[in-house]
C-alpha cells in the first residue's frame, strides 16, 4: 500500500484550521461547490462521501485550501479542507501531494476524541484494501493535514466523468464504549446442560482389531443446545428437533455424518463464538460442508474465505475446486478458480478437460476476463451505457458481499444472485 504522511499540527479547542502557525499568513480557505452523502459504516463510526466538483479548476497553489460544505456528526459540524496544490508541512512530503484534513466548524466546546480515516474513491469502486497499491489512507487523531497522492495521479485515476473528486472520510469515536452484553450472555449458554432442551449425539464408527479380527466399534459425543436459539440460527437443526421423538431431549438426536469437533465449532458459532483462523484453515471443507448442510450461512462464507486463501489452485485441482464451488454455491472460490483459469489460460487449455463443467459458468469466466482487463487498464473500449451496472458486473465477490451486507441483504448466492439483489435495491 502507498504510505501517506500527516502534518504534525495538533488541534486544540479553539483552533481548528488544521494548519501550523507558519500558515497564518496564508489566504483563508475558500468554500467551493461540494456534494456530501452519508454512507453505511460500522458501529461507533460515521462515513461521509465528500465530492469536490471541477477538481481540475481548483487552485494549484501550495498551502492554499478550499473547504467543503458542512456535515453534522457526533454533535458537531465538520468540513473537509482540501489543499489541491499541496501542503508544505508533511513530515516526509511526497512531491506535489494533495493534502486533506477535517475541520470542526463550530469552534465552541471541547474537541471530541475522534479518529479520522480518509479514502480516495472513484465511482462505485471504493479503494478499501490496505494492500492495494492504488489505496491511499491516513489515520489521524486530530485534524492533522494528510498527504493523499499527487495532483496528476488524482486527475488520471480518481476523477469521475464530470471531473469531480470524491473523498470518503470515516469519523470514529476514539473512546471506550462498553459492548452490549447479550453476545457474552448467549455464549455462556453454549453447552449449558441445566437450561438446554435438546441433545445432539454425534456418533462415529471406528474399525478396531482384536486378536486378528476386525470389528466396528461406535463412539459418541453429546452436545446440549436450546431449541429457541436454533430456530433463529439454523432452521435445519431446528427441523431435526421437530421431527425427533420428544423433541430431542430425553431421546438424543443422532447425527453420524459430521465429526464431533466440527459440530462443536458449528454450535459454538451459532451461540456467537468466533472460530479460530487456524481451525478454519485446517478443516475448511468439513466446516463448509457442515455449515452448508445446516444453513449457517455466515460460517460457510467465512470458512470459504480461509479455504480460498489457504488453497493453492493448480491444473491438477482446478476442476475439482470449480465443481465443489458450484455444488456448494461458493462464489468466492469460483471467482478464484476463474481468475486462475484466465491468468493461466494456455497451460489450462493444454492440461485440463472441461467435460464435467456445467454450462452456466461462462458468465463467471467473462467476469474474470473483465477484471483482468480492468486491472491492466486495457479495457477502455466498451461504451458506458450504465456505469453502475458495469461496475457490478466486473466487481469482485468480496466487494459485492460487502455492499449487500451494508444494506442488510442476504450475502449468500452466486454472482448473478448478488448482482440482481444489488440492482433491485439501487
mmCIF file of C-alpha atoms in Angstrom:
data_model
loop_
_atom_site.group_PDB
_atom_site.id
_atom_site.type_symbol
_atom_site.label_atom_id
_atom_site.label_comp_id
_atom_site.label_asym_id
_atom_site.label_seq_id
_atom_site.Cartn_x
_atom_site.Cartn_y
_atom_site.Cartn_z
ATOM 1 C CA UNK A 1 0.000 0.000 0.000
ATOM 2 C CA UNK A 2 1.135 3.530 -0.651
ATOM 3 C CA UNK A 3 2.108 5.353 2.504
ATOM 4 C CA UNK A 4 0.664 8.742 3.296
ATOM 5 C CA UNK A 5 2.017 11.449 5.537
ATOM 6 C CA UNK A 6 0.295 13.574 8.134
ATOM 7 C CA UNK A 7 1.361 17.024 9.209
ATOM 8 C CA UNK A 8 2.292 17.401 12.863
ATOM 9 C CA UNK A 9 -0.188 20.185 13.556
ATOM 10 C CA UNK A 10 -2.222 19.455 16.697
ATOM 11 C CA UNK A 11 -5.724 20.846 17.041
ATOM 12 C CA UNK A 12 -6.949 22.468 20.259
ATOM 13 C CA UNK A 13 -10.400 23.528 21.427
ATOM 14 C CA UNK A 14 -10.232 26.984 19.887
ATOM 15 C CA UNK A 15 -8.148 26.492 16.756
ATOM 16 C CA UNK A 16 -9.434 24.118 14.126
ATOM 17 C CA UNK A 17 -7.735 25.278 10.975
ATOM 18 C CA UNK A 18 -5.630 22.107 10.817
ATOM 19 C CA UNK A 19 -2.574 24.178 9.785
ATOM 20 C CA UNK A 20 0.623 25.110 11.584
ATOM 21 C CA UNK A 21 1.416 28.565 12.845
ATOM 22 C CA UNK A 22 3.619 29.159 9.805
ATOM 23 C CA UNK A 23 0.491 29.194 7.661
ATOM 24 C CA UNK A 24 -1.244 32.020 9.480
ATOM 25 C CA UNK A 25 -0.408 34.467 6.682
ATOM 26 C CA UNK A 26 -1.905 32.245 4.014
ATOM 27 C CA UNK A 27 -5.272 33.075 2.498
ATOM 28 C CA UNK A 28 -8.269 31.687 4.340
ATOM 29 C CA UNK A 29 -9.736 28.584 2.685
ATOM 30 C CA UNK A 30 -12.348 29.252 0.017
ATOM 31 C CA UNK A 31 -15.698 27.467 0.106
ATOM 32 C CA UNK A 32 -16.262 25.513 -3.100
ATOM 33 C CA UNK A 33 -19.122 23.550 -4.587
ATOM 34 C CA UNK A 34 -19.386 20.123 -2.952
ATOM 35 C CA UNK A 35 -21.854 17.282 -2.542
ATOM 36 C CA UNK A 36 -21.979 15.290 0.701
ATOM 37 C CA UNK A 37 -23.524 11.840 1.124
ATOM 38 C CA UNK A 38 -23.745 9.774 4.299
ATOM 39 C CA UNK A 39 -22.647 6.169 3.778
ATOM 40 C CA UNK A 40 -23.249 2.946 5.775
ATOM 41 C CA UNK A 41 -20.496 2.257 8.300
ATOM 42 C CA UNK A 42 -19.551 0.125 11.305
ATOM 43 C CA UNK A 43 -20.732 0.909 14.875
ATOM 44 C CA UNK A 44 -19.023 3.835 16.656
ATOM 45 C CA UNK A 45 -18.184 5.362 13.259
ATOM 46 C CA UNK A 46 -19.795 7.527 10.598
ATOM 47 C CA UNK A 47 -18.789 7.683 6.955
ATOM 48 C CA UNK A 48 -19.339 10.573 4.552
ATOM 49 C CA UNK A 49 -18.507 10.852 0.852
ATOM 50 C CA UNK A 50 -17.497 14.420 0.014
ATOM 51 C CA UNK A 51 -17.381 15.251 -3.689
ATOM 52 C CA UNK A 52 -15.412 18.304 -4.851
ATOM 53 C CA UNK A 53 -16.756 19.362 -8.241
ATOM 54 C CA UNK A 54 -14.450 20.566 -11.048
ATOM 55 C CA UNK A 55 -11.269 19.450 -9.294
ATOM 56 C CA UNK A 56 -9.128 20.460 -12.291
ATOM 57 C CA UNK A 57 -10.204 24.078 -11.813
ATOM 58 C CA UNK A 58 -9.289 24.229 -8.114
ATOM 59 C CA UNK A 59 -6.199 26.368 -7.289
ATOM 60 C CA UNK A 60 -2.881 24.562 -7.696
ATOM 61 C CA UNK A 61 -1.124 26.924 -5.254
ATOM 62 C CA UNK A 62 0.751 25.271 -2.374
ATOM 63 C CA UNK A 63 -0.827 25.773 1.087
ATOM 64 C CA UNK A 64 -3.971 27.332 -0.349
ATOM 65 C CA UNK A 65 -7.014 25.450 0.878
ATOM 66 C CA UNK A 66 -10.582 25.052 -0.262
ATOM 67 C CA UNK A 67 -13.321 23.769 2.021
ATOM 68 C CA UNK A 68 -16.429 21.666 1.592
ATOM 69 C CA UNK A 69 -19.951 22.262 2.792
ATOM 70 C CA UNK A 70 -20.752 21.401 6.414
ATOM 71 C CA UNK A 71 -21.874 17.999 7.618
ATOM 72 C CA UNK A 72 -23.059 17.079 11.118
ATOM 73 C CA UNK A 73 -21.588 14.186 13.099
ATOM 74 C CA UNK A 74 -21.286 13.338 16.821
ATOM 75 C CA UNK A 75 -22.910 16.615 17.841
ATOM 76 C CA UNK A 76 -20.506 18.819 15.867
ATOM 77 C CA UNK A 77 -20.383 20.450 12.443
ATOM 78 C CA UNK A 78 -17.462 19.485 10.214
ATOM 79 C CA UNK A 79 -15.912 20.384 6.874
ATOM 80 C CA UNK A 80 -13.249 18.782 4.734
ATOM 81 C CA UNK A 81 -10.414 21.144 3.883
ATOM 82 C CA UNK A 82 -8.536 20.274 0.708
ATOM 83 C CA UNK A 83 -5.178 21.573 -0.484
ATOM 84 C CA UNK A 84 -5.260 20.887 -4.260
ATOM 85 C CA UNK A 85 -1.788 22.378 -4.780
ATOM 86 C CA UNK A 86 -0.179 20.505 -1.921
ATOM 87 C CA UNK A 87 0.989 21.470 1.549
ATOM 88 C CA UNK A 88 4.482 22.262 2.829
ATOM 89 C CA UNK A 89 4.416 20.776 6.354
ATOM 90 C CA UNK A 90 4.299 16.984 5.806
ATOM 91 C CA UNK A 91 6.962 15.065 7.785
ATOM 92 C CA UNK A 92 8.123 13.402 4.558
ATOM 93 C CA UNK A 93 6.154 15.199 1.860
ATOM 94 C CA UNK A 94 5.540 13.358 -1.401
ATOM 95 C CA UNK A 95 6.328 15.804 -4.165
ATOM 96 C CA UNK A 96 3.167 17.645 -5.162
ATOM 97 C CA UNK A 97 0.902 15.593 -2.895
ATOM 98 C CA UNK A 98 -2.615 16.925 -2.403
ATOM 99 C CA UNK A 99 -3.472 17.480 1.280
ATOM 100 C CA UNK A 100 -6.715 16.969 3.183
ATOM 101 C CA UNK A 101 -7.898 17.478 6.754
ATOM 102 C CA UNK A 102 -11.090 17.583 8.803
ATOM 103 C CA UNK A 103 -12.064 20.912 10.310
ATOM 104 C CA UNK A 104 -14.601 21.440 13.067
ATOM 105 C CA UNK A 105 -16.859 24.319 12.049
ATOM 106 C CA UNK A 106 -18.353 25.135 15.463
ATOM 107 C CA UNK A 107 -15.416 26.456 17.490
ATOM 108 C CA UNK A 108 -17.032 26.184 20.917
ATOM 109 C CA UNK A 109 -16.955 23.240 23.296
ATOM 110 C CA UNK A 110 -14.426 20.514 23.878
ATOM 111 C CA UNK A 111 -12.727 18.913 20.894
ATOM 112 C CA UNK A 112 -14.203 15.387 20.638
ATOM 113 C CA UNK A 113 -11.858 12.400 20.807
ATOM 114 C CA UNK A 114 -12.362 11.329 17.208
ATOM 115 C CA UNK A 115 -10.154 9.320 14.865
ATOM 116 C CA UNK A 116 -10.264 10.017 11.133
ATOM 117 C CA UNK A 117 -9.707 7.881 8.056
ATOM 118 C CA UNK A 118 -9.520 9.403 4.581
ATOM 119 C CA UNK A 119 -10.001 7.377 1.403
ATOM 120 C CA UNK A 120 -9.956 8.238 -2.260
ATOM 121 C CA UNK A 121 -12.880 6.733 -4.116
ATOM 122 C CA UNK A 122 -13.991 6.645 -7.721
ATOM 123 C CA UNK A 123 -17.480 5.834 -8.897
ATOM 124 C CA UNK A 124 -18.833 2.676 -7.302
ATOM 125 C CA UNK A 125 -15.354 1.302 -6.664
ATOM 126 C CA UNK A 126 -14.059 2.118 -3.186
ATOM 127 C CA UNK A 127 -10.342 1.537 -2.689
ATOM 128 C CA UNK A 128 -10.589 -0.026 0.756
ATOM 129 C CA UNK A 129 -7.911 -2.728 0.830
ATOM 130 C CA UNK A 130 -4.728 -1.577 2.520
ATOM 131 C CA UNK A 131 -2.688 -3.990 0.428
ATOM 132 C CA UNK A 132 -3.998 -2.470 -2.800
ATOM 133 C CA UNK A 133 -1.295 -0.239 -4.355
ATOM 134 C CA UNK A 134 -3.953 2.233 -5.509
ATOM 135 C CA UNK A 135 -5.358 2.729 -1.985
ATOM 136 C CA UNK A 136 -4.431 5.842 -0.047
ATOM 137 C CA UNK A 137 -5.346 6.002 3.625
ATOM 138 C CA UNK A 138 -4.458 8.202 6.554
ATOM 139 C CA UNK A 139 -5.403 7.800 10.215
ATOM 140 C CA UNK A 140 -5.302 10.823 12.472
ATOM 141 C CA UNK A 141 -6.479 11.612 15.998
ATOM 142 C CA UNK A 142 -6.690 15.343 15.268
ATOM 143 C CA UNK A 143 -7.213 17.453 12.190
ATOM 144 C CA UNK A 144 -3.640 16.973 11.005
ATOM 145 C CA UNK A 145 -3.207 17.555 7.296
ATOM 146 C CA UNK A 146 -2.701 14.296 5.441
ATOM 147 C CA UNK A 147 -0.938 13.763 2.128
ATOM 148 C CA UNK A 148 -3.012 11.758 -0.350
ATOM 149 C CA UNK A 149 -1.315 11.392 -3.727
ATOM 150 C CA UNK A 150 -0.099 13.726 -6.451
ATOM 151 C CA UNK A 151 -2.428 16.047 -8.322
ATOM 152 C CA UNK A 152 -1.603 14.443 -11.726
ATOM 153 C CA UNK A 153 -2.345 10.989 -10.271
ATOM 154 C CA UNK A 154 -5.703 12.199 -8.966
ATOM 155 C CA UNK A 155 -6.531 13.676 -12.378
ATOM 156 C CA UNK A 156 -5.539 10.440 -14.090
ATOM 157 C CA UNK A 157 -7.206 7.854 -11.838
ATOM 158 C CA UNK A 158 -9.656 9.311 -9.361
ATOM 159 C CA UNK A 159 -11.821 11.879 -11.153
ATOM 160 C CA UNK A 160 -15.236 10.872 -12.455
ATOM 161 C CA UNK A 161 -16.535 11.728 -15.915
ATOM 162 C CA UNK A 162 -17.588 15.173 -14.621
ATOM 163 C CA UNK A 163 -14.053 15.923 -13.351
ATOM 164 C CA UNK A 164 -15.190 15.633 -9.716
ATOM 165 C CA UNK A 165 -13.078 14.146 -6.903
ATOM 166 C CA UNK A 166 -14.752 12.097 -4.157
ATOM 167 C CA UNK A 167 -13.011 11.696 -0.804
ATOM 168 C CA UNK A 168 -14.532 9.419 1.821
ATOM 169 C CA UNK A 169 -13.954 10.335 5.443
ATOM 170 C CA UNK A 170 -14.686 7.981 8.323
ATOM 171 C CA UNK A 171 -15.058 9.573 11.764
ATOM 172 C CA UNK A 172 -14.778 7.121 14.634
ATOM 173 C CA UNK A 173 -15.271 7.812 18.345
ATOM 174 C CA UNK A 174 -11.921 7.017 19.980
ATOM 175 C CA UNK A 175 -13.343 6.362 23.456
ATOM 176 C CA UNK A 176 -14.029 3.215 25.434
ATOM 177 C CA UNK A 177 -17.618 2.201 24.795
ATOM 178 C CA UNK A 178 -18.856 -0.903 26.669
ATOM 179 C CA UNK A 179 -20.298 -3.607 24.481
ATOM 180 C CA UNK A 180 -23.823 -4.901 24.625
ATOM 181 C CA UNK A 181 -23.595 -7.916 26.995
ATOM 182 C CA UNK A 182 -26.062 -10.046 25.012
ATOM 183 C CA UNK A 183 -23.325 -11.749 22.959
ATOM 184 C CA UNK A 184 -21.407 -12.757 26.099
ATOM 185 C CA UNK A 185 -24.627 -13.939 27.769
ATOM 186 C CA UNK A 186 -25.508 -16.067 24.745
ATOM 187 C CA UNK A 187 -22.060 -17.626 24.731
ATOM 188 C CA UNK A 188 -22.455 -18.613 28.384
ATOM 189 C CA UNK A 189 -25.451 -20.735 27.338
ATOM 190 C CA UNK A 190 -23.269 -22.795 24.992
ATOM 191 C CA UNK A 191 -23.191 -26.360 26.306
ATOM 192 C CA UNK A 192 -25.222 -25.477 29.403
ATOM 193 C CA UNK A 193 -26.925 -28.752 30.347
ATOM 194 C CA UNK A 194 -29.189 -27.282 33.018
ATOM 195 C CA UNK A 195 -31.036 -24.876 30.719
ATOM 196 C CA UNK A 196 -30.854 -26.908 27.496
ATOM 197 C CA UNK A 197 -33.885 -28.584 25.984
ATOM 198 C CA UNK A 198 -32.327 -30.616 23.179
ATOM 199 C CA UNK A 199 -29.416 -33.073 22.918
ATOM 200 C CA UNK A 200 -27.452 -33.934 19.782
ATOM 201 C CA UNK A 201 -25.385 -37.094 19.739
ATOM 202 C CA UNK A 202 -22.557 -37.320 17.236
ATOM 203 C CA UNK A 203 -21.704 -40.948 16.574
ATOM 204 C CA UNK A 204 -18.584 -42.262 14.941
ATOM 205 C CA UNK A 205 -17.824 -45.781 13.804
ATOM 206 C CA UNK A 206 -14.246 -46.913 14.186
ATOM 207 C CA UNK A 207 -12.561 -50.046 12.941
ATOM 208 C CA UNK A 208 -10.642 -51.887 15.671
ATOM 209 C CA UNK A 209 -8.553 -55.031 15.556
ATOM 210 C CA UNK A 210 -8.935 -57.616 18.318
ATOM 211 C CA UNK A 211 -6.955 -60.830 18.130
ATOM 212 C CA UNK A 212 -6.618 -60.648 14.350
ATOM 213 C CA UNK A 213 -10.333 -59.877 13.987
ATOM 214 C CA UNK A 214 -11.625 -56.588 12.698
ATOM 215 C CA UNK A 215 -14.638 -55.182 14.482
ATOM 216 C CA UNK A 216 -16.615 -51.948 14.170
ATOM 217 C CA UNK A 217 -16.896 -50.016 17.409
ATOM 218 C CA UNK A 218 -19.045 -46.944 17.931
ATOM 219 C CA UNK A 219 -18.176 -43.874 19.942
ATOM 220 C CA UNK A 220 -20.397 -40.894 20.597
ATOM 221 C CA UNK A 221 -20.254 -37.351 21.958
ATOM 222 C CA UNK A 222 -23.293 -35.417 23.188
ATOM 223 C CA UNK A 223 -23.956 -31.691 22.855
ATOM 224 C CA UNK A 224 -26.689 -29.792 24.702
ATOM 225 C CA UNK A 225 -28.478 -26.940 22.954
ATOM 226 C CA UNK A 226 -31.556 -24.701 23.059
ATOM 227 C CA UNK A 227 -34.350 -25.024 20.509
ATOM 228 C CA UNK A 228 -35.245 -21.335 20.671
ATOM 229 C CA UNK A 229 -31.716 -20.351 19.617
ATOM 230 C CA UNK A 230 -31.613 -22.967 16.860
ATOM 231 C CA UNK A 231 -34.924 -21.753 15.447
ATOM 232 C CA UNK A 232 -33.338 -18.373 14.757
ATOM 233 C CA UNK A 233 -29.899 -19.521 13.618
ATOM 234 C CA UNK A 234 -30.257 -22.901 11.905
ATOM 235 C CA UNK A 235 -33.645 -23.888 10.534
ATOM 236 C CA UNK A 236 -32.253 -27.305 9.583
ATOM 237 C CA UNK A 237 -31.176 -28.192 13.130
ATOM 238 C CA UNK A 238 -34.477 -26.820 14.451
ATOM 239 C CA UNK A 239 -36.317 -29.067 11.961
ATOM 240 C CA UNK A 240 -34.414 -32.086 13.309
ATOM 241 C CA UNK A 241 -35.729 -31.204 16.770
ATOM 242 C CA UNK A 242 -39.296 -31.067 15.470
ATOM 243 C CA UNK A 243 -39.044 -34.421 13.733
ATOM 244 C CA UNK A 244 -37.307 -36.202 16.615
ATOM 245 C CA UNK A 245 -39.256 -38.135 19.290
ATOM 246 C CA UNK A 246 -39.773 -35.982 22.378
ATOM 247 C CA UNK A 247 -38.062 -33.076 20.592
ATOM 248 C CA UNK A 248 -34.570 -34.432 21.152
ATOM 249 C CA UNK A 249 -34.477 -34.018 24.929
ATOM 250 C CA UNK A 250 -34.998 -37.424 26.503
ATOM 251 C CA UNK A 251 -34.137 -39.122 23.225
ATOM 252 C CA UNK A 252 -30.960 -37.591 21.710
ATOM 253 C CA UNK A 253 -30.917 -36.637 18.025
ATOM 254 C CA UNK A 254 -28.372 -38.846 16.295
ATOM 255 C CA UNK A 255 -26.025 -37.293 13.720
ATOM 256 C CA UNK A 256 -23.437 -39.528 12.097
ATOM 257 C CA UNK A 257 -22.184 -37.599 9.066
ATOM 258 C CA UNK A 258 -20.011 -34.995 10.782
ATOM 259 C CA UNK A 259 -17.036 -35.032 13.123
ATOM 260 C CA UNK A 260 -17.695 -34.112 16.751
ATOM 261 C CA UNK A 261 -15.137 -31.281 16.735
ATOM 262 C CA UNK A 262 -16.673 -29.785 13.585
ATOM 263 C CA UNK A 263 -20.195 -29.949 15.044
ATOM 264 C CA UNK A 264 -18.924 -28.385 18.263
ATOM 265 C CA UNK A 265 -17.479 -25.487 16.252
ATOM 266 C CA UNK A 266 -20.766 -25.128 14.370
ATOM 267 C CA UNK A 267 -22.757 -24.878 17.610
ATOM 268 C CA UNK A 268 -20.171 -22.565 19.178
ATOM 269 C CA UNK A 269 -20.528 -20.206 16.204
ATOM 270 C CA UNK A 270 -24.339 -20.370 16.439
ATOM 271 C CA UNK A 271 -24.074 -19.183 20.045
ATOM 272 C CA UNK A 272 -21.966 -16.191 18.976
ATOM 273 C CA UNK A 273 -18.465 -17.628 19.306
ATOM 274 C CA UNK A 274 -15.571 -16.962 16.952
ATOM 275 C CA UNK A 275 -13.785 -19.916 15.375
ATOM 276 C CA UNK A 276 -10.006 -19.587 15.199
ATOM 277 C CA UNK A 277 -8.472 -18.948 11.806
ATOM 278 C CA UNK A 278 -6.177 -21.966 12.198
ATOM 279 C CA UNK A 279 -9.178 -24.269 12.713
ATOM 280 C CA UNK A 280 -10.960 -22.908 9.658
ATOM 281 C CA UNK A 281 -7.852 -23.370 7.526
ATOM 282 C CA UNK A 282 -7.200 -26.904 8.839
ATOM 283 C CA UNK A 283 -10.786 -28.154 8.441
ATOM 284 C CA UNK A 284 -12.044 -25.777 5.756
ATOM 285 C CA UNK A 285 -14.026 -28.214 3.626
ATOM 286 C CA UNK A 286 -15.558 -30.018 6.598
ATOM 287 C CA UNK A 287 -16.716 -26.722 8.097
ATOM 288 C CA UNK A 288 -18.097 -25.556 4.748
ATOM 289 C CA UNK A 289 -19.979 -28.838 4.266
ATOM 290 C CA UNK A 290 -21.473 -28.749 7.758
ATOM 291 C CA UNK A 291 -22.418 -25.062 7.612
ATOM 292 C CA UNK A 292 -23.943 -25.541 4.166
ATOM 293 C CA UNK A 293 -25.976 -28.571 5.251
ATOM 294 C CA UNK A 294 -27.327 -26.944 8.414
ATOM 295 C CA UNK A 295 -27.877 -23.486 6.959
ATOM 296 C CA UNK A 296 -25.305 -21.480 8.940
ATOM 297 C CA UNK A 297 -24.555 -19.190 6.004
ATOM 298 C CA UNK A 298 -22.094 -16.727 7.518
ATOM 299 C CA UNK A 299 -19.916 -19.522 8.871
ATOM 300 C CA UNK A 300 -19.894 -21.158 5.463
ATOM 301 C CA UNK A 301 -18.777 -17.923 3.812
ATOM 302 C CA UNK A 302 -16.152 -17.246 6.493
ATOM 303 C CA UNK A 303 -14.731 -20.743 6.083
ATOM 304 C CA UNK A 304 -14.798 -20.228 2.322
ATOM 305 C CA UNK A 305 -12.588 -17.127 2.635
ATOM 306 C CA UNK A 306 -9.924 -19.039 4.565
ATOM 307 C CA UNK A 307 -10.217 -22.054 2.267
ATOM 308 C CA UNK A 308 -9.557 -19.806 -0.737
ATOM 309 C CA UNK A 309 -6.566 -18.158 0.943
ATOM 310 C CA UNK A 310 -5.056 -21.445 2.089
ATOM 311 C CA UNK A 311 -5.588 -23.451 -1.108
ATOM 312 C CA UNK A 312 -3.112 -23.324 -3.976
ATOM 313 C CA UNK A 313 -5.055 -23.785 -7.188
ATOM 314 C CA UNK A 314 -3.229 -25.805 -9.845
ATOM 315 C CA UNK A 315 -4.097 -27.511 -13.111
ATOM 316 C CA UNK A 316 -4.450 -30.746 -11.122
ATOM 317 C CA UNK A 317 -7.172 -29.454 -8.785
ATOM 318 C CA UNK A 318 -8.753 -26.594 -10.741
ATOM 319 C CA UNK A 319 -11.739 -28.654 -11.956
ATOM 320 C CA UNK A 320 -12.315 -30.295 -8.562
ATOM 321 C CA UNK A 321 -12.391 -26.860 -6.931
ATOM 322 C CA UNK A 322 -14.678 -25.488 -9.638
ATOM 323 C CA UNK A 323 -17.168 -28.352 -9.255
ATOM 324 C CA UNK A 324 -17.016 -28.061 -5.463
ATOM 325 C CA UNK A 325 -17.651 -24.306 -5.652
ATOM 326 C CA UNK A 326 -20.612 -24.871 -7.952
ATOM 327 C CA UNK A 327 -22.089 -27.631 -5.758
ATOM 328 C CA UNK A 328 -21.832 -25.621 -2.514
ATOM 329 C CA UNK A 329 -22.642 -22.231 -4.060
ATOM 330 C CA UNK A 330 -19.221 -20.805 -3.142
ATOM 331 C CA UNK A 331 -18.999 -17.696 -5.290
ATOM 332 C CA UNK A 332 -15.633 -16.544 -3.903
ATOM 333 C CA UNK A 333 -13.962 -19.894 -4.588
ATOM 334 C CA UNK A 334 -15.482 -19.969 -8.057
ATOM 335 C CA UNK A 335 -14.096 -16.473 -8.667
ATOM 336 C CA UNK A 336 -10.612 -17.574 -7.542
ATOM 337 C CA UNK A 337 -10.779 -20.571 -9.900
ATOM 338 C CA UNK A 338 -11.913 -18.388 -12.797
ATOM 339 C CA UNK A 339 -9.128 -15.887 -12.170
ATOM 340 C CA UNK A 340 -6.627 -18.760 -12.204
ATOM 341 C CA UNK A 341 -8.023 -20.068 -15.492
ATOM 342 C CA UNK A 342 -7.830 -16.644 -17.163
ATOM 343 C CA UNK A 343 -4.311 -15.891 -15.933
ATOM 344 C CA UNK A 344 -3.041 -19.378 -16.870
ATOM 345 C CA UNK A 345 -5.187 -19.924 -19.959
ATOM 346 C CA UNK A 346 -2.544 -21.560 -22.151
ATOM 347 C CA UNK A 347 -1.482 -24.077 -19.513
ATOM 348 C CA UNK A 348 -5.114 -24.825 -18.587
ATOM 349 C CA UNK A 349 -6.161 -25.345 -22.227
ATOM 350 C CA UNK A 350 -3.378 -27.905 -22.696
ATOM 351 C CA UNK A 351 -3.834 -29.912 -19.493
ATOM 352 C CA UNK A 352 -7.433 -29.577 -18.288
ATOM 353 C CA UNK A 353 -10.650 -31.135 -19.575
ATOM 354 C CA UNK A 354 -13.894 -29.198 -19.071
ATOM 355 C CA UNK A 355 -16.269 -32.041 -19.948
ATOM 356 C CA UNK A 356 -17.772 -32.236 -16.451
ATOM 357 C CA UNK A 357 -18.144 -28.468 -16.013
ATOM 358 C CA UNK A 358 -21.734 -27.099 -16.092
ATOM 359 C CA UNK A 359 -22.525 -24.682 -18.882
ATOM 360 C CA UNK A 360 -23.625 -21.808 -16.671
ATOM 361 C CA UNK A 361 -20.063 -20.988 -15.586
ATOM 362 C CA UNK A 362 -19.316 -18.872 -18.660
ATOM 363 C CA UNK A 363 -20.733 -15.673 -17.156
ATOM 364 C CA UNK A 364 -18.309 -16.058 -14.271
ATOM 365 C CA UNK A 365 -15.497 -16.651 -16.748
ATOM 366 C CA UNK A 366 -16.363 -13.459 -18.645
ATOM 367 C CA UNK A 367 -16.443 -11.538 -15.346
ATOM 368 C CA UNK A 368 -12.941 -12.837 -14.571
ATOM 369 C CA UNK A 369 -11.733 -11.710 -18.010
ATOM 370 C CA UNK A 370 -13.256 -8.285 -17.372
ATOM 371 C CA UNK A 371 -11.465 -7.975 -14.014
ATOM 372 C CA UNK A 372 -8.113 -8.906 -15.546
ATOM 373 C CA UNK A 373 -8.543 -6.380 -18.358
ATOM 374 C CA UNK A 374 -9.641 -3.716 -15.883
ATOM 375 C CA UNK A 375 -6.604 -4.350 -13.675
ATOM 376 C CA UNK A 376 -4.271 -3.960 -16.652
ATOM 377 C CA UNK A 377 -6.126 -0.839 -17.860
ATOM 378 C CA UNK A 378 -6.706 -2.380 -21.282
ATOM 379 C CA UNK A 379 -10.498 -2.456 -21.309
ATOM 380 C CA UNK A 380 -11.263 1.116 -22.329
ATOM 381 C CA UNK A 381 -13.300 0.486 -25.473
ATOM 382 C CA UNK A 382 -16.683 -0.505 -24.060
ATOM 383 C CA UNK A 383 -19.397 2.125 -24.081
ATOM 384 C CA UNK A 384 -20.502 3.100 -20.579
ATOM 385 C CA UNK A 385 -24.234 2.710 -21.105
ATOM 386 C CA UNK A 386 -24.805 2.085 -17.443
ATOM 387 C CA UNK A 387 -21.697 2.722 -15.326
ATOM 388 C CA UNK A 388 -23.190 1.347 -12.106
ATOM 389 C CA UNK A 389 -24.325 -1.905 -13.700
ATOM 390 C CA UNK A 390 -20.952 -2.325 -15.431
ATOM 391 C CA UNK A 391 -19.190 -1.853 -12.106
ATOM 392 C CA UNK A 392 -21.329 -4.550 -10.515
ATOM 393 C CA UNK A 393 -20.586 -6.938 -13.397
ATOM 394 C CA UNK A 394 -16.806 -6.663 -13.009
ATOM 395 C CA UNK A 395 -16.751 -6.216 -9.230
ATOM 396 C CA UNK A 396 -15.189 -8.931 -7.064
ATOM 397 C CA UNK A 397 -17.333 -11.241 -4.934
ATOM 398 C CA UNK A 398 -15.920 -9.789 -1.711
ATOM 399 C CA UNK A 399 -16.918 -6.260 -2.745
ATOM 400 C CA UNK A 400 -20.409 -7.406 -3.796
ATOM 401 C CA UNK A 401 -20.932 -9.187 -0.471
ATOM 402 C CA UNK A 402 -19.732 -6.145 1.452
ATOM 403 C CA UNK A 403 -22.197 -3.864 -0.337
ATOM 404 C CA UNK A 404 -25.063 -6.278 0.324
ATOM 405 C CA UNK A 405 -24.097 -6.699 3.967
ATOM 406 C CA UNK A 406 -24.017 -2.908 4.438
ATOM 407 C CA UNK A 407 -27.582 -2.790 3.147
ATOM 408 C CA UNK A 408 -28.771 -5.675 5.300
ATOM 409 C CA UNK A 409 -29.331 -8.020 2.339
ATOM 410 C CA UNK A 410 -28.583 -11.774 2.238
ATOM 411 C CA UNK A 411 -24.966 -12.289 1.085
ATOM 412 C CA UNK A 412 -25.216 -15.965 0.103
ATOM 413 C CA UNK A 413 -25.602 -16.877 -3.547
ATOM 414 C CA UNK A 414 -23.994 -16.893 -6.958
ATOM 415 C CA UNK A 415 -22.551 -13.831 -8.697
ATOM 416 C CA UNK A 416 -25.784 -13.356 -10.659
ATOM 417 C CA UNK A 417 -27.847 -13.575 -7.449
ATOM 418 C CA UNK A 418 -25.701 -10.995 -5.664
ATOM 419 C CA UNK A 419 -25.752 -8.560 -8.579
ATOM 420 C CA UNK A 420 -29.514 -8.959 -9.022
ATOM 421 C CA UNK A 421 -30.051 -8.184 -5.329
ATOM 422 C CA UNK A 422 -27.915 -5.033 -5.569
ATOM 423 C CA UNK A 423 -29.679 -3.816 -8.701
ATOM 424 C CA UNK A 424 -33.056 -4.385 -7.053
ATOM 425 C CA UNK A 425 -32.018 -2.088 -4.182
ATOM 426 C CA UNK A 426 -30.495 0.569 -6.446
#
